[in-house]
CSV table of C-alpha atoms and ligand atoms in Angstrom, one decimal:
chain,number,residue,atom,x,y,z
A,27,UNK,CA,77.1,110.4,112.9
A,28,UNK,CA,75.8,106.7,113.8
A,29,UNK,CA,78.3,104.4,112.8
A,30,UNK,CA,80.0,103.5,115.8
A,31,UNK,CA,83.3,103.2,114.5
A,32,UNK,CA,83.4,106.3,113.1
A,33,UNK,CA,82.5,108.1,116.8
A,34,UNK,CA,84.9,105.9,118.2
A,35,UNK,CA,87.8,107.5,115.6
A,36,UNK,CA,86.1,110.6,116.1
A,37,UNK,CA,87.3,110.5,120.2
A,38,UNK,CA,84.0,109.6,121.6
A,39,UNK,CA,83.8,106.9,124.5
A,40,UNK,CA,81.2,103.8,123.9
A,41,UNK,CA,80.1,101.7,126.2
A,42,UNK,CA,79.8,98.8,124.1
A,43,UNK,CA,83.2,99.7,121.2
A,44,UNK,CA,82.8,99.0,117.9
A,45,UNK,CA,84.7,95.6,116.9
A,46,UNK,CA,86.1,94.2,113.7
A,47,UNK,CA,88.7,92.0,112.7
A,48,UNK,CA,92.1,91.6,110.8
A,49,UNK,CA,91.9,89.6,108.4
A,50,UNK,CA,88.1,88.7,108.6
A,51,UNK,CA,87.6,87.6,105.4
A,52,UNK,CA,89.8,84.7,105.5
A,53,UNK,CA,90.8,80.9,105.3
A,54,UNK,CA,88.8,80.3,108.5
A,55,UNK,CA,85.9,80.7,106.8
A,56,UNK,CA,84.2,78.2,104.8
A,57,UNK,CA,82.7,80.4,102.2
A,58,UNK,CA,85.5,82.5,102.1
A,59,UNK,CA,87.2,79.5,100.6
A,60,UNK,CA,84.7,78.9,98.5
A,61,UNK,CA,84.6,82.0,97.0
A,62,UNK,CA,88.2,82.1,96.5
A,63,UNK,CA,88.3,78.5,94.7
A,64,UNK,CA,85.5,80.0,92.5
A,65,UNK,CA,88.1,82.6,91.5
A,66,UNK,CA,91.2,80.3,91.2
A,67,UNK,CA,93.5,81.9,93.2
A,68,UNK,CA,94.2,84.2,96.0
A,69,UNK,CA,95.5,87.2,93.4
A,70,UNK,CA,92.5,86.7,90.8
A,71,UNK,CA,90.0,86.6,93.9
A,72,UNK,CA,91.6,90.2,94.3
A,73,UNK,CA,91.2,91.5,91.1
A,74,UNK,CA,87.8,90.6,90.6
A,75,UNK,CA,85.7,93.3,92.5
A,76,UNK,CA,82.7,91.3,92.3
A,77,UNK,CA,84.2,88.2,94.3
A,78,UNK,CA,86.4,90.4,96.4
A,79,UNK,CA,83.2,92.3,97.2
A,80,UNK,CA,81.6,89.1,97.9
A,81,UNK,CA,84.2,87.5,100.2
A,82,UNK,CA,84.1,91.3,102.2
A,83,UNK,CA,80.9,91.1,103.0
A,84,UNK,CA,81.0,87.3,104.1
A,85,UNK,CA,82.2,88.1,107.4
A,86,UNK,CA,79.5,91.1,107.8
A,87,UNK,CA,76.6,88.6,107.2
A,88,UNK,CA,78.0,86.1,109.5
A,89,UNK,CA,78.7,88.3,112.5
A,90,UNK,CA,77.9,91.8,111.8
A,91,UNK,CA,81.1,93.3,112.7
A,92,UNK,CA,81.1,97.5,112.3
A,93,UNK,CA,83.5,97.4,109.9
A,94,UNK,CA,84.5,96.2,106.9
A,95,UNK,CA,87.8,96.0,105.3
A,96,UNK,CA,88.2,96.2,101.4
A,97,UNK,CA,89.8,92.6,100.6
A,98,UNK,CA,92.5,93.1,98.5
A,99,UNK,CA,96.4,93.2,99.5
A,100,UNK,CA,99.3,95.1,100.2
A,101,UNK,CA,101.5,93.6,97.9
A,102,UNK,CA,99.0,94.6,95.1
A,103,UNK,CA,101.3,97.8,95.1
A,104,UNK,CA,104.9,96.6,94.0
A,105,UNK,CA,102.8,94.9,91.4
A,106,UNK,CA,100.9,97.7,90.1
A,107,UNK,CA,104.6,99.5,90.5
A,108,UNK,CA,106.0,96.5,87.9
A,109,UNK,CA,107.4,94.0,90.5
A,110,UNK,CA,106.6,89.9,89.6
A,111,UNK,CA,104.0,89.2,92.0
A,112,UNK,CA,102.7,85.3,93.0
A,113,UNK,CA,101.5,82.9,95.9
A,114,UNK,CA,102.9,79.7,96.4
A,115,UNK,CA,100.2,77.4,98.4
A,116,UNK,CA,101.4,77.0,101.8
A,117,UNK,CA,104.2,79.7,102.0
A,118,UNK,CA,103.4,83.0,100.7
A,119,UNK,CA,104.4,85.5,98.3
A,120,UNK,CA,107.4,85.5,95.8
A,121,UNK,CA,107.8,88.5,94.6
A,122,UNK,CA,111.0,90.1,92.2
A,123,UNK,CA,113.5,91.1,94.0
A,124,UNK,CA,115.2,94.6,94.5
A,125,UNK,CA,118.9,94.6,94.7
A,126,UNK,CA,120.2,97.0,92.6
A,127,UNK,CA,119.6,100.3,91.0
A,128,UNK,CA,118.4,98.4,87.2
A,129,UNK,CA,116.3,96.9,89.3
A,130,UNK,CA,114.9,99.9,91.2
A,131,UNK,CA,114.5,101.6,87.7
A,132,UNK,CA,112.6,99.0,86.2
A,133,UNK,CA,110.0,100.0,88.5
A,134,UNK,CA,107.1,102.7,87.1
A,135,UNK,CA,105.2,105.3,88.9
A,136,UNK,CA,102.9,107.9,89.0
A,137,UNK,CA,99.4,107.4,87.3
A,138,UNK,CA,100.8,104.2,86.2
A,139,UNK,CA,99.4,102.3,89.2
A,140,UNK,CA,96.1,102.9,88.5
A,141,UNK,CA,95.8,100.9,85.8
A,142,UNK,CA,96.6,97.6,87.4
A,143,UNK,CA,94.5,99.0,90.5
A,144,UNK,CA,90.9,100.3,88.8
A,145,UNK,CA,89.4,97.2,90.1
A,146,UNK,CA,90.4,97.6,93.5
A,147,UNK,CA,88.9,100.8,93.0
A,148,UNK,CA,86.0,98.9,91.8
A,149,UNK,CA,85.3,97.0,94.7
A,150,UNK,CA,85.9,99.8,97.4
A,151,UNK,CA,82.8,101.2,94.8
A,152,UNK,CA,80.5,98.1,95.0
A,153,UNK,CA,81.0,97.5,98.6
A,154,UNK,CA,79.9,101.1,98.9
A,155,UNK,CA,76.6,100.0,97.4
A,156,UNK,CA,76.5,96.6,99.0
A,157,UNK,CA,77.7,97.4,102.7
A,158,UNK,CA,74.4,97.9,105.9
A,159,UNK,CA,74.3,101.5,106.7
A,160,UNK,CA,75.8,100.8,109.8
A,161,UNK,CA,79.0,99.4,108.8
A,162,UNK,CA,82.1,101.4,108.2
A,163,UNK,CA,84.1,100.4,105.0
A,164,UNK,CA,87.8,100.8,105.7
A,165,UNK,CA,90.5,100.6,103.0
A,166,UNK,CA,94.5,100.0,103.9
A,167,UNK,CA,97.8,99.8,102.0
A,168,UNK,CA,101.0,98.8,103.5
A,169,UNK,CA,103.5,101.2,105.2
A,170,UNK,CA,106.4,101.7,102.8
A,171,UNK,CA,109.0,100.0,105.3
A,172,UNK,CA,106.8,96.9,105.5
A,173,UNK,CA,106.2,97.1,101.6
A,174,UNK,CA,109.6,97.6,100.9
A,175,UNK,CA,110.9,94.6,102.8
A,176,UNK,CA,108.7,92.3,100.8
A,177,UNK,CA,110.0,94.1,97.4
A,178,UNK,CA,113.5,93.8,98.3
A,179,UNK,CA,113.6,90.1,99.3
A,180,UNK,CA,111.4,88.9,97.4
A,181,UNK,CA,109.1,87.1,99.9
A,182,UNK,CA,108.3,87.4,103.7
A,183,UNK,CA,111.7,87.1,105.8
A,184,UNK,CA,111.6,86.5,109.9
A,185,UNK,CA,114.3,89.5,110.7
A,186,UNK,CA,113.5,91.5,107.1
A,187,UNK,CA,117.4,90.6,106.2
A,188,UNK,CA,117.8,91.5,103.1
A,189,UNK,CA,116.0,95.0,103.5
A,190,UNK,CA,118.0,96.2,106.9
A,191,UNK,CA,121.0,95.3,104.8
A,192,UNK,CA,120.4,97.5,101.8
A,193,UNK,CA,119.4,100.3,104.1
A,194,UNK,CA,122.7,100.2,106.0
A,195,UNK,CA,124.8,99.5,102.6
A,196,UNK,CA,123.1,101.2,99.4
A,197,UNK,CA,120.9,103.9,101.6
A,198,UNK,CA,120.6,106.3,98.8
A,199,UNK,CA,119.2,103.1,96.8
A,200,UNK,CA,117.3,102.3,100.0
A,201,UNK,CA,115.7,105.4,100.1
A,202,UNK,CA,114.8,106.0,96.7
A,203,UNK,CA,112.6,102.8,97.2
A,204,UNK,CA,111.3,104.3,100.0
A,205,UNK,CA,110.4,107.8,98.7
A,206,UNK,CA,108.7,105.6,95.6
A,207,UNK,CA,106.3,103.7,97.7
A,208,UNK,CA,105.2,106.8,100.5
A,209,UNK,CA,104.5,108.8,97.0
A,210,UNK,CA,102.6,105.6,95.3
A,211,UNK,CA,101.0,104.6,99.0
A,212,UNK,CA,99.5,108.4,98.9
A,213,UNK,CA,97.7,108.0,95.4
A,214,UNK,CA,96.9,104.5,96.4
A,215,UNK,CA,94.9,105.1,99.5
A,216,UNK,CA,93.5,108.7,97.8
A,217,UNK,CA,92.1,106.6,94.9
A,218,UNK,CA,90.7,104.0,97.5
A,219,UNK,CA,88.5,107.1,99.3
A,220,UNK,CA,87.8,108.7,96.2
A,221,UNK,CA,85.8,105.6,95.2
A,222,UNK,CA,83.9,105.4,99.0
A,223,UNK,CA,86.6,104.3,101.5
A,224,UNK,CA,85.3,105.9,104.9
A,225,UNK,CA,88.7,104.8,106.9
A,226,UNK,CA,92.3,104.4,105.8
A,227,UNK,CA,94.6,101.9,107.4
A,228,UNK,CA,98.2,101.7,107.1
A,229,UNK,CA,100.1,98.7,108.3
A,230,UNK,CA,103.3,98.9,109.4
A,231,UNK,CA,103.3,94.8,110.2
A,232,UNK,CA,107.7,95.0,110.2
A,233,UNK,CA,107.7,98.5,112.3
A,234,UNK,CA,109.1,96.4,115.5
A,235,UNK,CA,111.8,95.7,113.8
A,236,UNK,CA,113.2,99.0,113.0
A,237,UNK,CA,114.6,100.6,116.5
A,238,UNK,CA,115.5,104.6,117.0
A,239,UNK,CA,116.7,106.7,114.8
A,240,UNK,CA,115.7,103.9,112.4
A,241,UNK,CA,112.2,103.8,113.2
A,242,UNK,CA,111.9,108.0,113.6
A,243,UNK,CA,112.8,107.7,109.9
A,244,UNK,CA,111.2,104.6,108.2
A,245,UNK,CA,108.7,103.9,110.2
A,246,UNK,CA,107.3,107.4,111.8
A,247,UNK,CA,108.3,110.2,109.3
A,248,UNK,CA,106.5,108.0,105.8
A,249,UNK,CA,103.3,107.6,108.2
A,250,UNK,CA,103.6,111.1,108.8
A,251,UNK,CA,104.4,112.2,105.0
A,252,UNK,CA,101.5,110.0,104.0
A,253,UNK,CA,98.8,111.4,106.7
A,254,UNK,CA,99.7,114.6,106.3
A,255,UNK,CA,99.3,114.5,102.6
A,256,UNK,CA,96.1,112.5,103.0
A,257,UNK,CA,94.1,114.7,105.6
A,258,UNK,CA,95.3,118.2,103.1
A,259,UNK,CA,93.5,116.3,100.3
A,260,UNK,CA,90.8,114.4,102.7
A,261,UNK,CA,90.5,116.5,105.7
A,262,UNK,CA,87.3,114.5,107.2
A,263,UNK,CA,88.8,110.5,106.3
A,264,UNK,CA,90.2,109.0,109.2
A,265,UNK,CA,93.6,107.1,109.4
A,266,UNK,CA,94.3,104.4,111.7
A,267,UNK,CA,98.1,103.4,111.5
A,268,UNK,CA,99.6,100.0,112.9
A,269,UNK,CA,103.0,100.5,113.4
A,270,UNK,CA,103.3,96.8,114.4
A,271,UNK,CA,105.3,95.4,117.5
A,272,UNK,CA,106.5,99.4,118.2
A,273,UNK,CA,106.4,98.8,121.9
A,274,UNK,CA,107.4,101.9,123.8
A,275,UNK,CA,107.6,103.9,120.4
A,276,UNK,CA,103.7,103.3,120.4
A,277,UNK,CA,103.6,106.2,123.1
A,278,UNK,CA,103.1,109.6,120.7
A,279,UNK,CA,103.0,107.8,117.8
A,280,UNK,CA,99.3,109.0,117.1
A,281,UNK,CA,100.2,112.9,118.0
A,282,UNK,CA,103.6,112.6,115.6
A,283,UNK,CA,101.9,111.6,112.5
A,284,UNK,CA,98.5,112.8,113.0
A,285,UNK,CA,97.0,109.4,112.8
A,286,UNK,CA,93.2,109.3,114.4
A,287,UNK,CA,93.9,105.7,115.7
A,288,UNK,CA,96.8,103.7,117.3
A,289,UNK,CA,96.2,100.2,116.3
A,290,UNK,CA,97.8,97.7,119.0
A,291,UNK,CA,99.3,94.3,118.7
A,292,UNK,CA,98.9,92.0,121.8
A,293,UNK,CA,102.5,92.1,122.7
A,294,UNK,CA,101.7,95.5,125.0
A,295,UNK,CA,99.2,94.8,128.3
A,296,UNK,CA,96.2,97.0,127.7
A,297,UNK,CA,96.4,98.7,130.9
A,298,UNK,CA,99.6,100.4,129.7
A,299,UNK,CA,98.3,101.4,126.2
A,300,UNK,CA,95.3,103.0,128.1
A,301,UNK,CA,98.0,105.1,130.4
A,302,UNK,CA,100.2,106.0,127.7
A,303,UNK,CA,98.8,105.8,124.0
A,304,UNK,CA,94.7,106.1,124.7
A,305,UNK,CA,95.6,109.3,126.6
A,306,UNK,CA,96.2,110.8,123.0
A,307,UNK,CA,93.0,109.3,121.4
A,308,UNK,CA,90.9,106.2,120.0
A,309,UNK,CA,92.9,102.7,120.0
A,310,UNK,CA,92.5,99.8,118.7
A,311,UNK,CA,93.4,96.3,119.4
A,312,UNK,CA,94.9,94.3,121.1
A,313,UNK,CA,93.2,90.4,121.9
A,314,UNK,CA,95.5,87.9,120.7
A,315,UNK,CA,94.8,85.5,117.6
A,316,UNK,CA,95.7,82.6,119.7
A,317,UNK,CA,92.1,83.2,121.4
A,318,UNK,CA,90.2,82.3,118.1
A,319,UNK,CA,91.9,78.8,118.3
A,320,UNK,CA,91.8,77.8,122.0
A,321,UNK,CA,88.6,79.8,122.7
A,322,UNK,CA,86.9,79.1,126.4
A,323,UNK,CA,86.8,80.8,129.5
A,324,UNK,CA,90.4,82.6,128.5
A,325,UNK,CA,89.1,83.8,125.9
A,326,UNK,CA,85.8,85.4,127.5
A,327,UNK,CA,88.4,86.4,130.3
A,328,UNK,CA,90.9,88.1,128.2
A,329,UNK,CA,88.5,89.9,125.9
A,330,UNK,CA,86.3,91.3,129.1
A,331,UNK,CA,90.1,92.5,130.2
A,332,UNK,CA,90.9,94.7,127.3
A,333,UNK,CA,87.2,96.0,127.3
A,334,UNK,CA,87.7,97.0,130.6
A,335,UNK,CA,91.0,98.2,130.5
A,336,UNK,CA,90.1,100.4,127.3
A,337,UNK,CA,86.6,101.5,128.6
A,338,UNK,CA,87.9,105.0,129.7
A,339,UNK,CA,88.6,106.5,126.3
A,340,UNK,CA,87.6,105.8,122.9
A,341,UNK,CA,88.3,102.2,121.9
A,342,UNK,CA,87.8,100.1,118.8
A,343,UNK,CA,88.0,96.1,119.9
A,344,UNK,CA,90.3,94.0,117.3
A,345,UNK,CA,93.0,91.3,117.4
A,346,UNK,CA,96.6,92.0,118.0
A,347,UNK,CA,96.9,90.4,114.5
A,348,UNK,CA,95.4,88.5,111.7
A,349,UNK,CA,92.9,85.5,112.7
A,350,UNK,CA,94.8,82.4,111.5
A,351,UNK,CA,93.5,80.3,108.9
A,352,UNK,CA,93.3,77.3,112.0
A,353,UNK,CA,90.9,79.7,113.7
A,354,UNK,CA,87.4,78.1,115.0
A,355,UNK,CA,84.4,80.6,113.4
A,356,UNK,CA,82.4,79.9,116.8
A,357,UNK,CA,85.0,81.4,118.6
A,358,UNK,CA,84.9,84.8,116.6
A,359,UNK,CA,81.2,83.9,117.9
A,360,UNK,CA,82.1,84.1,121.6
A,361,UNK,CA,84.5,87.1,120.6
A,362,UNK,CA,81.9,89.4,119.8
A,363,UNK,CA,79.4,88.1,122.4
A,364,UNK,CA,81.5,89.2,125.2
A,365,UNK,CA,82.3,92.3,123.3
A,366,UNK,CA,79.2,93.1,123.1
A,367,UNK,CA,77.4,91.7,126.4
A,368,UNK,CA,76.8,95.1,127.8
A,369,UNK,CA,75.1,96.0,125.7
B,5,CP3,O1,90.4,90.7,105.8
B,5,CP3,C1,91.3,91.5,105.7
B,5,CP3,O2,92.0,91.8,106.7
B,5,CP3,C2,91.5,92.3,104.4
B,5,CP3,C3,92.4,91.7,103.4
B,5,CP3,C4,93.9,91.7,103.7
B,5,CP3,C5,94.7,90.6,103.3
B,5,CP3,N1,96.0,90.9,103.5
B,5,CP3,C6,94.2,89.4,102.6
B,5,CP3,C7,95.0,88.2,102.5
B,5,CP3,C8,94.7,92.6,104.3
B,5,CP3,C9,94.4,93.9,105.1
B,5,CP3,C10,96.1,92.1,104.2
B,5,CP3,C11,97.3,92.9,104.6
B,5,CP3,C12,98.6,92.2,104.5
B,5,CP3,N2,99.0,91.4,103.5
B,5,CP3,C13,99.6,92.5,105.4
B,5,CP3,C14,99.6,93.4,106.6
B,5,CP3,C15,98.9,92.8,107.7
B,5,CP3,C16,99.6,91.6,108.4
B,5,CP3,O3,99.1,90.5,108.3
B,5,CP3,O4,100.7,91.8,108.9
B,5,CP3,C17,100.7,91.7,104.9
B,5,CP3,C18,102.1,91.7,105.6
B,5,CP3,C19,100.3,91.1,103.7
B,5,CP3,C20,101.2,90.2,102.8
B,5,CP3,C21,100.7,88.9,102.7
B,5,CP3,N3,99.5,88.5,102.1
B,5,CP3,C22,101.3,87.7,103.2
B,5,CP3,C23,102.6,87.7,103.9
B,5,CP3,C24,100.5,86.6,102.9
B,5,CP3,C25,100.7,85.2,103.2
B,5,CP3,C26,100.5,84.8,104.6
B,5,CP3,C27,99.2,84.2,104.8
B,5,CP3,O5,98.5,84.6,105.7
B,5,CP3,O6,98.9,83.3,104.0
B,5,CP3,C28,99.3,87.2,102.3
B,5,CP3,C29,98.2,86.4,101.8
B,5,CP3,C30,96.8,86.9,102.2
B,5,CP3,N4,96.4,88.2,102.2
B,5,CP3,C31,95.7,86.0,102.5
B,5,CP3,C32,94.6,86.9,102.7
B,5,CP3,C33,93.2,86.5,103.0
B,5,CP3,C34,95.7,84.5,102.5
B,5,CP3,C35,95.8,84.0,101.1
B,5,CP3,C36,94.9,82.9,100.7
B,5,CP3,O7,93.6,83.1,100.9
B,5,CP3,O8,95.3,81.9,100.2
């Protein structure tokens, strides 16, 4: 096995760790937005597997991360599953909202999905074709709590509202939802390796906000459901799982739900996640985004940090988050330098 992210997942130490990006392929890029303009719009540019292919690879030819990650989205899902979908420049998504059990039933299922998603499926199979042989392609759907709080609202929310509200007054309605997306989520991500996905990632971007028993249910038993179910019908696919902003519930996470890979926001100090979560297996994470703005010395200082402070066990260098579309593409430059100066 040469690709380097796939020894990291499989436990082994590097010296140098294999480094990618959240949300590489992205507004910071030039040609990204190129390719996206070409397309019309953010949702076309994801249902058309040859541009989607295209704008995946963009980041691979400018910087040569290990990995790439399909470009598509997680709210492709609800969609597929019959909920309104669109962007609104500037703000995000609006999607239909969930409120009540006619609207829960509106929703389909099943093989259903498929149909909206073949050309996902499509581009996890070009990029397949397309991708170095040294780069890892990694596919990713969302973690039915994070899913679920766009579906209820209808769009992002800062506390998810609307969706810790339905949980604590409709919970059978709640959890219905719920059961829908970790059974959908499973086919999703099955279909995505079943075309040439090497890696699965779920993200749980919301998880911070659910808190004990809360979190053991919405948060840790779906990853759990959806792993389980994944590594019985893809014993060899590795699944990194981001349950986002988990703090001290980041400590067994990995050994609970069988994921091969804690991912890491930058909200924990790295020494800590080496103590307490590496000591179960590979990590990932954690510089902040902040970095790929400001860039300089704190940026070469931060980044040689969490090498450091990771270089015991196995390791897979990311962001804490997404790049922001204000990032500076020379500073992902310097990034990856520093990763890699070791070397
Ligand atoms: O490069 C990659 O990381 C792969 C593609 C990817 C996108 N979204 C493309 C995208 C991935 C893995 C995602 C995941 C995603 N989508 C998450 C989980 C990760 C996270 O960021 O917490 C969430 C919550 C979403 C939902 C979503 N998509 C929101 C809230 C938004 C609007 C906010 C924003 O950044 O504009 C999106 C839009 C989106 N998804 C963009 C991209 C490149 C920007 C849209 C554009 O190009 O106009």
């Amino acid at each position: 096995m040469t690709k380097k992210l796939l020894r990291a997942l499989n436990g082994e130490v590097q010296t140098v760790p294999p480094i990618w990006m959240m949300r590489q392929a992205g507004r910071y890029l030039p040609e990204y937005r190129a390719t996206r303009a070409q397309a019309g719009d953010f949702l076309s540019l994801c249902y058309n597997s040859e541009l989607a292919a295209e704008v995946t690879l963009q980041p691979i030819r400018r910087y040569g991360f290990d990995a790439a990650i399909l470009f598509a989205d997680i709210l492709l899902l609800p969609q597929a599953l019959g909920a309104d979908l669109w962007f609104v420049t500037g703000e995000g998504p609006r999607l239909s909202t969930i409120e009540t059990r006619a609207d829960f039933d509106k929703l389909t299922g099943g093989d259903m999905i498929h149909e909206t998603l073949n050309p996902v499926y499509e581009t996890v199979r070009i990029l397949r074709r397309e991708l170095p042989a040294e780069t890892t392609l990694i596919g990713f759907a969302g973690a039915p709590w994070t899913v679920a709080t766009y579906m209820i609202a209808g769009r992002g929310t800062p506390d998810q509202g609307p969706a810790h509200a339905l949980k604590a007054e409709n919970t059978a309605l709640f959890d219905a939802l719920m059961d829908t997306l970790t059974v959908s989520t499973i086919d999703y991500l099955s279909a995505q390796i079943e075309a040439g996905a090497e890696v699965v990632k779920l993200f749980d971007s919301w998880a911070g906000s659910l808190k004990g028993a809360d979190f053991e249910r919405y948060a840790l038993q779906p990853a759990k459901t959806i792993i389980t179910e994944l590594k019985s019908r893809h014993p060899n696919v590795p699944v990194i799982a981001f349950p986002r902003e988990a703090g001290d519930a980041y400590v067994g996470f990995a050994k609970a739900t069988g994921a091969d890979c804690v991912a890491l926001d930058n909200s924990v100090s790295p020494e800590w996640a080496a103590a307490k979560v590496q000591l179960d297996g590979c990590v990932q994470g954690n510089l902040a985004s902040r970095h790929m703005v400001t860039g300089g010395d704190a940026l070469v200082e931060e980044t040689r940090a969490i090498v450091r402070a990771f270089s015991k066990g196995p390791h897979i260098f990311n962001l804490g988050h997404g790049i922001t579309p204000d990032a500076d593409p020379e500073n992902v430059q310097l990034m990856i330098d520093t990763v890699r100066e070791g070397e």
